[in-house]
Amino acid sequence: MTGQRPALRVALFGVGALLAGFAVIAVDLAAVGSPVAPIALAGLVTAVLIAGWVRRGVLFWRSARRSGRPMVARVLSGEVPDSLPLGTTVWLALAEPQRPGARTRWQRIAWHPALDATPSPTAVLVHGDPSSRRRVTVELPGGVRLVPIGPLRQRRPARVFLRARADVRVRLDDSFILPTGTPPMRGRPWWFWGVRLAGLGAVAGAGVALVTGSPAGIVPLAAAGAALLANGWAMRGVEP
């Protein structure tokens, strides 16, 4: 496994150099007022997004291939105080049942529908080294492997307020007794923030094209802005 690391670093360096060159060309075209500049900028955004998803896929693939060890996971929801309400993040608190005194590890993951049917705590299989800071892939009892986001933490995240998902996902219409005349609270659909941010990005991209005097760039920049914000939200892996 260690022999693959240099090759991966070289590949990532090559992709980064390619994106940097693309960015220089796009900025240079924009500086001289070239009509191709909006298309180049839109292409740069597309390349960055593709590179981001490819990087996450490669890291997930690498961690999922490592040998697994049994652990116990508690599923938690995380919120950062005074931040934009774009959804709660999902965390796993990992403990080793055979070592009661061992330190709990914390791994942020992308939300998966299987988590709604998973009791907490539950026995899982952890692929990777829990004693390191490298991200680990957690496999649920049904065989579902959860995509990790960010490195494995050896300490509880300081800026994130964590609580059990059962405490977060309770809604008013799930209650047995409702106050008289209280309408049931309807939750937002899972795509709410994605669509909203895509619309905001499209308006911003079109505005940039109009301000810079590039009518031909309205469509590509609007599409690039929508894709950038929507994919940025999707890559956070928040709960719907």
Short mmCIF file of C-alpha atoms in Angstrom, two decimals:
data_model
loop_
_atom_site.label_atom_id
_atom_site.label_comp_id
_atom_site.label_asym_id
_atom_site.label_seq_id
_atom_site.Cartn_x
_atom_site.Cartn_y
_atom_site.Cartn_z
CA MET A 1 0.00 0.00 0.00
CA THR A 2 2.85 2.40 0.78
CA GLY A 3 4.22 1.91 -2.73
CA GLN A 4 1.07 3.41 -4.21
CA ARG A 5 1.40 6.67 -2.32
CA PRO A 6 4.13 8.29 -4.49
CA ALA A 7 2.18 7.49 -7.67
CA LEU A 8 -0.98 9.03 -6.19
CA ARG A 9 0.91 12.14 -5.15
CA VAL A 10 2.42 12.51 -8.61
CA ALA A 11 -1.03 12.13 -10.18
CA LEU A 12 -2.55 14.72 -7.84
CA PHE A 13 0.38 17.07 -8.49
CA GLY A 14 -0.14 16.69 -12.24
CA VAL A 15 -3.84 17.46 -11.94
CA GLY A 16 -3.05 20.49 -9.78
CA ALA A 17 -0.51 21.78 -12.27
CA LEU A 18 -3.01 21.30 -15.10
CA LEU A 19 -5.68 23.25 -13.20
CA ALA A 20 -3.19 26.00 -12.36
CA GLY A 21 -2.26 26.35 -16.02
CA PHE A 22 -5.91 26.39 -16.99
CA ALA A 23 -6.53 29.13 -14.40
CA VAL A 24 -3.68 31.28 -15.74
CA ILE A 25 -5.02 31.00 -19.27
CA ALA A 26 -8.56 31.85 -18.17
CA VAL A 27 -7.43 34.90 -16.17
CA ASP A 28 -5.24 36.09 -19.05
CA LEU A 29 -8.11 35.82 -21.50
CA ALA A 30 -10.38 37.70 -19.11
CA ALA A 31 -7.77 40.47 -18.72
CA VAL A 32 -7.63 41.13 -22.46
CA GLY A 33 -11.41 41.01 -22.80
CA SER A 34 -11.48 37.91 -24.97
CA PRO A 35 -14.99 36.60 -25.76
CA VAL A 36 -13.67 33.12 -25.02
CA ALA A 37 -12.86 34.09 -21.41
CA PRO A 38 -16.30 33.19 -19.92
CA ILE A 39 -16.15 29.78 -21.57
CA ALA A 40 -12.62 29.27 -20.23
CA LEU A 41 -13.70 30.28 -16.72
CA ALA A 42 -16.69 27.94 -16.90
CA GLY A 43 -14.38 25.16 -18.06
CA LEU A 44 -12.04 25.88 -15.16
CA VAL A 45 -14.89 25.56 -12.66
CA THR A 46 -15.96 22.29 -14.27
CA ALA A 47 -12.41 20.92 -14.13
CA VAL A 48 -12.06 21.88 -10.45
CA LEU A 49 -15.34 20.16 -9.56
CA ILE A 50 -14.41 17.01 -11.44
CA ALA A 51 -11.01 16.96 -9.76
CA GLY A 52 -12.65 17.36 -6.35
CA TRP A 53 -15.01 14.44 -6.86
CA VAL A 54 -12.26 12.27 -8.35
CA ARG A 55 -10.01 12.99 -5.35
CA ARG A 56 -12.75 12.01 -2.92
CA GLY A 57 -13.47 8.85 -4.87
CA VAL A 58 -9.81 7.83 -4.94
CA LEU A 59 -9.37 8.44 -1.20
CA PHE A 60 -12.54 6.46 -0.48
CA TRP A 61 -11.37 3.61 -2.70
CA ARG A 62 -7.96 3.52 -1.01
CA SER A 63 -9.35 3.49 2.53
CA ALA A 64 -12.05 0.93 1.67
CA ARG A 65 -9.39 -1.51 0.38
CA ARG A 66 -7.56 -1.63 3.70
CA SER A 67 -8.16 -4.47 6.13
CA GLY A 68 -11.02 -4.04 8.59
CA ARG A 69 -11.32 -4.41 12.32
CA PRO A 70 -14.49 -4.65 14.45
CA MET A 71 -15.47 -1.53 16.37
CA VAL A 72 -18.60 0.03 17.84
CA ALA A 73 -19.98 3.23 16.30
CA ARG A 74 -22.35 5.86 17.63
CA VAL A 75 -24.03 7.96 14.94
CA LEU A 76 -24.11 11.67 15.75
CA SER A 77 -25.31 14.86 14.11
CA GLY A 78 -23.05 17.89 14.19
CA GLU A 79 -23.79 21.59 14.01
CA VAL A 80 -21.42 24.55 14.04
CA PRO A 81 -22.88 27.44 16.08
CA ASP A 82 -23.44 30.74 14.24
CA SER A 83 -22.96 29.15 10.82
CA LEU A 84 -25.23 29.02 7.78
CA PRO A 85 -28.06 26.48 8.26
CA LEU A 86 -27.08 24.33 5.29
CA GLY A 87 -27.81 21.05 7.08
CA THR A 88 -26.28 19.04 9.87
CA THR A 89 -23.12 17.04 9.35
CA VAL A 90 -22.88 13.35 10.23
CA TRP A 91 -20.21 11.95 12.54
CA LEU A 92 -19.28 8.54 13.87
CA ALA A 93 -17.80 8.08 17.34
CA LEU A 94 -15.72 4.91 17.05
CA ALA A 95 -14.74 2.79 20.06
CA GLU A 96 -13.00 -0.56 20.39
CA PRO A 97 -15.10 -3.04 22.41
CA GLN A 98 -12.05 -5.18 23.22
CA ARG A 99 -10.30 -2.14 24.71
CA PRO A 100 -12.76 -0.34 27.02
CA GLY A 101 -10.19 2.24 28.08
CA ALA A 102 -9.07 3.13 24.55
CA ARG A 103 -9.63 6.64 23.20
CA THR A 104 -12.73 7.28 21.09
CA ARG A 105 -12.06 8.29 17.47
CA TRP A 106 -14.21 10.68 15.46
CA GLN A 107 -14.83 10.34 11.74
CA ARG A 108 -17.04 12.65 9.73
CA ILE A 109 -18.94 10.88 6.95
CA ALA A 110 -21.30 11.66 4.11
CA TRP A 111 -24.94 10.99 4.90
CA HIS A 112 -26.39 7.71 3.61
CA PRO A 113 -30.04 6.52 3.76
CA ALA A 114 -28.91 3.34 5.54
CA LEU A 115 -28.09 5.42 8.60
CA ASP A 116 -31.81 6.00 9.24
CA ALA A 117 -32.29 2.27 9.79
CA THR A 118 -29.10 1.80 11.79
CA PRO A 119 -29.35 1.61 15.58
CA SER A 120 -26.86 3.57 17.63
CA PRO A 121 -24.54 2.28 18.92
CA THR A 122 -23.96 -0.52 16.45
CA ALA A 123 -21.17 -2.95 15.58
CA VAL A 124 -19.26 -1.92 12.46
CA LEU A 125 -16.18 -2.91 10.50
CA VAL A 126 -13.59 -0.13 10.21
CA HIS A 127 -11.26 -0.26 7.19
CA GLY A 128 -8.02 1.54 7.93
CA ASP A 129 -5.86 2.33 10.93
CA PRO A 130 -7.86 3.94 13.76
CA SER A 131 -4.63 4.86 15.54
CA SER A 132 -3.61 7.22 12.71
CA ARG A 133 -5.11 10.43 11.39
CA ARG A 134 -5.92 9.01 7.96
CA ARG A 135 -9.56 8.75 7.08
CA VAL A 136 -11.18 5.36 7.60
CA THR A 137 -14.08 3.72 5.80
CA VAL A 138 -16.80 2.38 8.09
CA GLU A 139 -18.83 -0.61 6.92
CA LEU A 140 -22.31 -1.07 8.39
CA PRO A 141 -23.70 -4.52 9.28
CA GLY A 142 -25.62 -4.66 5.99
CA GLY A 143 -22.45 -4.16 3.96
CA VAL A 144 -22.93 -0.46 3.20
CA ARG A 145 -19.63 1.44 3.23
CA LEU A 146 -19.86 5.07 4.29
CA VAL A 147 -17.81 7.72 2.51
CA PRO A 148 -15.44 9.51 4.91
CA ILE A 149 -15.02 13.29 4.80
CA GLY A 150 -11.80 14.65 6.17
CA PRO A 151 -9.22 12.98 8.41
CA LEU A 152 -9.90 10.74 11.37
CA ARG A 153 -9.82 12.76 14.58
CA GLN A 154 -8.29 11.49 17.78
CA ARG A 155 -10.18 14.07 19.83
CA ARG A 156 -13.78 15.27 19.87
CA PRO A 157 -14.16 18.18 17.41
CA ALA A 158 -14.07 21.40 19.43
CA ARG A 159 -16.13 23.71 17.20
CA VAL A 160 -18.87 21.19 16.37
CA PHE A 161 -21.87 20.62 18.65
CA LEU A 162 -22.56 16.87 18.51
CA ARG A 163 -25.69 15.07 19.65
CA ALA A 164 -27.49 11.82 18.92
CA ARG A 165 -29.29 11.80 15.58
CA ALA A 166 -32.48 10.59 17.27
CA ASP A 167 -32.55 13.87 19.23
CA VAL A 168 -32.15 15.91 16.07
CA ARG A 169 -34.53 14.19 13.67
CA VAL A 170 -37.62 14.24 15.94
CA ARG A 171 -40.31 16.38 14.33
CA LEU A 172 -43.48 17.86 15.74
CA ASP A 173 -45.72 15.62 13.63
CA ASP A 174 -43.91 12.57 15.11
CA SER A 175 -45.24 13.44 18.57
CA PHE A 176 -48.10 11.52 20.15
CA ILE A 177 -49.77 14.66 21.54
CA LEU A 178 -50.01 17.96 19.68
CA PRO A 179 -51.28 21.23 21.13
CA THR A 180 -54.78 22.13 19.94
CA GLY A 181 -54.70 23.96 16.64
CA THR A 182 -50.99 23.36 16.05
CA PRO A 183 -50.33 22.53 12.39
CA PRO A 184 -47.81 19.74 11.84
CA MET A 185 -44.33 20.96 10.95
CA ARG A 186 -43.29 19.90 7.48
CA GLY A 187 -39.64 19.15 6.87
CA ARG A 188 -37.80 20.52 3.87
CA PRO A 189 -37.15 18.14 0.97
CA TRP A 190 -33.61 16.81 0.74
CA TRP A 191 -32.86 18.85 -2.38
CA PHE A 192 -33.94 22.20 -0.87
CA TRP A 193 -30.50 23.72 -0.28
CA GLY A 194 -29.01 22.25 -3.42
CA VAL A 195 -31.62 23.87 -5.66
CA ARG A 196 -31.52 27.13 -3.73
CA LEU A 197 -27.75 27.42 -3.94
CA ALA A 198 -27.78 26.44 -7.61
CA GLY A 199 -30.21 29.28 -8.31
CA LEU A 200 -28.08 31.71 -6.31
CA GLY A 201 -24.96 30.62 -8.19
CA ALA A 202 -26.70 31.01 -11.54
CA VAL A 203 -27.81 34.55 -10.70
CA ALA A 204 -24.31 35.45 -9.46
CA GLY A 205 -22.64 34.02 -12.57
CA ALA A 206 -25.02 35.82 -14.89
CA GLY A 207 -24.45 39.03 -12.91
CA VAL A 208 -20.69 38.75 -13.31
CA ALA A 209 -21.11 38.30 -17.06
CA LEU A 210 -23.32 41.40 -17.32
CA VAL A 211 -21.06 43.56 -15.14
CA THR A 212 -17.98 42.62 -17.16
CA GLY A 213 -19.77 43.34 -20.43
CA SER A 214 -19.80 39.76 -21.70
CA PRO A 215 -23.34 38.94 -22.88
CA ALA A 216 -22.08 35.77 -24.53
CA GLY A 217 -20.83 34.58 -21.17
CA ILE A 218 -24.18 34.75 -19.36
CA VAL A 219 -25.11 31.12 -19.99
CA PRO A 220 -21.69 29.50 -19.31
CA LEU A 221 -21.01 31.61 -16.20
CA ALA A 222 -24.53 31.05 -14.88
CA ALA A 223 -24.11 27.31 -15.35
CA ALA A 224 -20.66 27.42 -13.73
CA GLY A 225 -21.95 29.37 -10.73
CA ALA A 226 -24.87 26.99 -10.26
CA ALA A 227 -22.60 23.95 -10.51
CA LEU A 228 -20.02 25.42 -8.13
CA LEU A 229 -22.42 26.19 -5.28
CA ALA A 230 -24.58 23.07 -5.73
CA ASN A 231 -21.59 20.74 -5.82
CA GLY A 232 -19.96 22.56 -2.92
CA TRP A 233 -23.07 21.84 -0.87
CA ALA A 234 -23.24 18.23 -2.06
CA MET A 235 -19.62 17.59 -1.14
CA ARG A 236 -20.36 18.53 2.47
CA GLY A 237 -22.44 15.36 2.73
CA VAL A 238 -25.00 16.86 5.11
CA GLU A 239 -28.24 15.26 6.20
CA PRO A 240 -31.28 16.08 4.04
#
